[in-house]
Tab-separated table of C-alpha atoms in Angstrom:
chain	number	residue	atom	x	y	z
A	155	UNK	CA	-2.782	6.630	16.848
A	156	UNK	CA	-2.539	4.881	13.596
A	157	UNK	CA	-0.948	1.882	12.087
A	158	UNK	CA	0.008	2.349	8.373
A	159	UNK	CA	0.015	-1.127	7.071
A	160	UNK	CA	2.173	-2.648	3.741
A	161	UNK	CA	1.199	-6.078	2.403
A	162	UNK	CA	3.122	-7.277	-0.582
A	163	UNK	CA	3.466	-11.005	-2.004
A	164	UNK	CA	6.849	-12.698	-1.367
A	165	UNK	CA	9.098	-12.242	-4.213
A	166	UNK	CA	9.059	-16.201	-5.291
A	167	UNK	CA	5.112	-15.656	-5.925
A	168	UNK	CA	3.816	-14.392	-9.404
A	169	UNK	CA	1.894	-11.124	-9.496
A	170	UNK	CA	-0.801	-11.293	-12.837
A	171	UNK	CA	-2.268	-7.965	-11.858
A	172	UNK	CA	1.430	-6.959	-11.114
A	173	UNK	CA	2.269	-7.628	-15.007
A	174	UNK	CA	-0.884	-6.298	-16.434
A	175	UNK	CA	0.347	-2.862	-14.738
A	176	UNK	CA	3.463	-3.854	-16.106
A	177	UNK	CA	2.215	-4.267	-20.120
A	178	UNK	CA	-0.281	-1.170	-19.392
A	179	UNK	CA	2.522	1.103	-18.409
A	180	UNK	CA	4.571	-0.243	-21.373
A	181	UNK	CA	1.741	0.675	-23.858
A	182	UNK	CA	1.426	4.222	-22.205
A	183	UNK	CA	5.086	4.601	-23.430
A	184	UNK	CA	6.878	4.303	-20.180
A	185	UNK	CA	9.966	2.344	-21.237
A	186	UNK	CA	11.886	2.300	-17.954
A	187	UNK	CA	9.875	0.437	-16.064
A	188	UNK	CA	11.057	-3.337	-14.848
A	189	UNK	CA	9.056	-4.596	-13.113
A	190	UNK	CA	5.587	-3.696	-10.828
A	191	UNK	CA	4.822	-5.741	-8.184
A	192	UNK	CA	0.817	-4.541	-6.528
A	193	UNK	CA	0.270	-5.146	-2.877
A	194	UNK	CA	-2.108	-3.589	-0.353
A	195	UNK	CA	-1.909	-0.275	1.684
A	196	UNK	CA	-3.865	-0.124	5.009
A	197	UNK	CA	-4.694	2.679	7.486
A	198	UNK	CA	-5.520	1.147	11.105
A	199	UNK	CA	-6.940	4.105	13.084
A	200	UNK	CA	-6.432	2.626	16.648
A	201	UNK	CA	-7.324	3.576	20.350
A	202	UNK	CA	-4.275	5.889	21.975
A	203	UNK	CA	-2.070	2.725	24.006
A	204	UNK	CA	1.855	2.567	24.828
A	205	UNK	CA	3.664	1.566	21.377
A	206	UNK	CA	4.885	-1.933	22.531
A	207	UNK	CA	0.673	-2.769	23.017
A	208	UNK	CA	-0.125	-1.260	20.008
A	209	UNK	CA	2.599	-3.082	18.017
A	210	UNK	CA	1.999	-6.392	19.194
A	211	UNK	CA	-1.926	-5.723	18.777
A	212	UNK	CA	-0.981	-4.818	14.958
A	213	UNK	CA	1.112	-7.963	14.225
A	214	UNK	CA	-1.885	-10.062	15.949
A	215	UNK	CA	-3.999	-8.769	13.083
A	216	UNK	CA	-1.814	-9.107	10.670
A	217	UNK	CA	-0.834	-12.338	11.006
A	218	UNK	CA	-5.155	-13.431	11.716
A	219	UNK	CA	-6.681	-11.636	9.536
A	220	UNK	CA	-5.151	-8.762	7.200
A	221	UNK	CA	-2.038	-10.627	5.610
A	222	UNK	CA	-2.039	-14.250	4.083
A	223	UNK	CA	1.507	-15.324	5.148
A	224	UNK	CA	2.083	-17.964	3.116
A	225	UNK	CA	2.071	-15.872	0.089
A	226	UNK	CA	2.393	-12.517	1.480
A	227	UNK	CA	4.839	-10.405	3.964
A	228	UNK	CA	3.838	-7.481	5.475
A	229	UNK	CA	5.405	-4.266	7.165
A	230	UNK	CA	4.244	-1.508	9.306
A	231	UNK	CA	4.535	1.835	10.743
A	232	UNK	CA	2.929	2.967	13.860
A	233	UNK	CA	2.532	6.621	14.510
A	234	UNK	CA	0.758	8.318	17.448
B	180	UNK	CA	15.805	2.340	-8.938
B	181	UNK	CA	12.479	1.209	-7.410
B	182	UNK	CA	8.966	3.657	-6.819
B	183	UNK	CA	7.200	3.067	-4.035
B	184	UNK	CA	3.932	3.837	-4.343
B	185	UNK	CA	0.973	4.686	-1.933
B	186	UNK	CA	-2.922	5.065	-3.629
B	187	UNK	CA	-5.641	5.452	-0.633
B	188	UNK	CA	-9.028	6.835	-1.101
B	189	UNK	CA	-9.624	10.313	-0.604
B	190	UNK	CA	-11.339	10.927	2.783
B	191	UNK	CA	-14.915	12.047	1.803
B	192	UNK	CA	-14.909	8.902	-0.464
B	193	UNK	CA	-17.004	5.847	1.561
B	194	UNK	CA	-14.781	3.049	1.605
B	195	UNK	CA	-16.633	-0.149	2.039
B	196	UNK	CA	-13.892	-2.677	1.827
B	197	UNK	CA	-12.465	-0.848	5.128
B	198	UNK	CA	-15.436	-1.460	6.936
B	199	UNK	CA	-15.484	-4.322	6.161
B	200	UNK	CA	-11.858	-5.490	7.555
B	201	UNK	CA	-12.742	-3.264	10.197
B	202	UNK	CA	-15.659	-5.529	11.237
B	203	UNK	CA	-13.644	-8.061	10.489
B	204	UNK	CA	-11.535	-6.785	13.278
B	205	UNK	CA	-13.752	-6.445	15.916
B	206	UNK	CA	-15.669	-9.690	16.303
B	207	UNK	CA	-11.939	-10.903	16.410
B	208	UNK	CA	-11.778	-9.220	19.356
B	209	UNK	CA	-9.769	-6.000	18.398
B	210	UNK	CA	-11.443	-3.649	19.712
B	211	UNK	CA	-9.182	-0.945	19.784
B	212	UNK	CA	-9.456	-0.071	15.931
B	213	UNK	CA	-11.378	3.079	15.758
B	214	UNK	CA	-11.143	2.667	11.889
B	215	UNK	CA	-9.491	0.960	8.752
B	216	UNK	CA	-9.082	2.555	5.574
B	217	UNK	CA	-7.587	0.079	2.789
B	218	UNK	CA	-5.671	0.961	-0.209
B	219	UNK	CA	-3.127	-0.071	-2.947
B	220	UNK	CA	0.545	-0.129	-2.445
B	221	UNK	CA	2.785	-0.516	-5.635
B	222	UNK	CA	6.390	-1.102	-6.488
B	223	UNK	CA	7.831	-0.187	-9.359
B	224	UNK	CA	11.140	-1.225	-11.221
B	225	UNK	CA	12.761	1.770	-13.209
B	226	UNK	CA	15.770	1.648	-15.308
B	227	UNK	CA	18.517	4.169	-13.260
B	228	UNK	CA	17.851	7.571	-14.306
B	229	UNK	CA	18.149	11.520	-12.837
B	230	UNK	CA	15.989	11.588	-9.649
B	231	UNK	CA	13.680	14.731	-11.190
B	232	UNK	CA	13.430	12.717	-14.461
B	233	UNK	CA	12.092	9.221	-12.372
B	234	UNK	CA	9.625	11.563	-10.275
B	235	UNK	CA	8.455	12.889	-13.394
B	236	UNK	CA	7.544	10.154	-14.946
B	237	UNK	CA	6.590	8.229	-11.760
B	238	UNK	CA	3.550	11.279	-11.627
B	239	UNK	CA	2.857	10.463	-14.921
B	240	UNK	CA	2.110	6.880	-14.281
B	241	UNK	CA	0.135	8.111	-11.108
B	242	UNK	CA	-1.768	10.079	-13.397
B	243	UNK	CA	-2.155	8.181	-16.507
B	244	UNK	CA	-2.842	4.758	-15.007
B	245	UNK	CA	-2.057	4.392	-11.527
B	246	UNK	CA	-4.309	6.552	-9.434
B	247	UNK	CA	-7.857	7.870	-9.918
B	248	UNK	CA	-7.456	11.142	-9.097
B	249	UNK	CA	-11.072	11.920	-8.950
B	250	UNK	CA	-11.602	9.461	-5.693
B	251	UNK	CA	-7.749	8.510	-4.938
B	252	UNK	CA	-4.816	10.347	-3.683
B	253	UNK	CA	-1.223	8.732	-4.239
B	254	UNK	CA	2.286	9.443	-2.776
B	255	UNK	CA	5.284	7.746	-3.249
B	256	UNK	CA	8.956	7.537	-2.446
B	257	UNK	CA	11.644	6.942	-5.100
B	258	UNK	CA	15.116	4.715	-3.932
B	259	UNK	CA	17.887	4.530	-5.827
């Protein structure tokens, strides 16, 4: 199975790299765009296990080692 | 209307910052991870437009600036 992981920072936290996307885009000539906020996208390939395991075993590691939840939050999706 | 975005590494492309976490992983004592794969996962702000006309130039960005498409594949999803 396989955990598809989404870190972003919290809202209240600045994003630099975030705003340099931001300016870049704007000097490409894309005028509509607001705002970019950059997080991280991870694939977790894990070891087949009933859903409830597997979730908990996902928010273990995201919470020790993957996300930084002061600043960050994170999300996930667990597909078999 | 916000772009979700998803940029991973193609999968012939080594990705040593996934083995890394993955490591990472297992002498924390997850040893069900068969394999990470890490990527970038971007939001993006767009003024309301048509939904062809935002996926348009959402692919553009992927194109342009976004993505390398000569190591990186991208998705996204578009809300309104």
């Amino acid at each position: 199975m396989k955990a598809k992981i989404y870190i972003s920072l919290k809202d209240s936290i600045l994003d630099p790299q975030g705003k340099t996307v931001e300016h870049a885009l704007s000097v490409l000539g894309f005028n509509e765009v607001k705002g970019v906020r950059v997080g991280k996208y991870m694939e977790v390939m894990l070891e087949p296990a009933p859903l409830e395991q597997a979730e908990k075993s996902v928010e273990a590691m995201c919470e020790k080692l993957l996300a930084n939840t002061v600043i960050e939050s994170y999300r996930y999706e667990i597909e078999s």
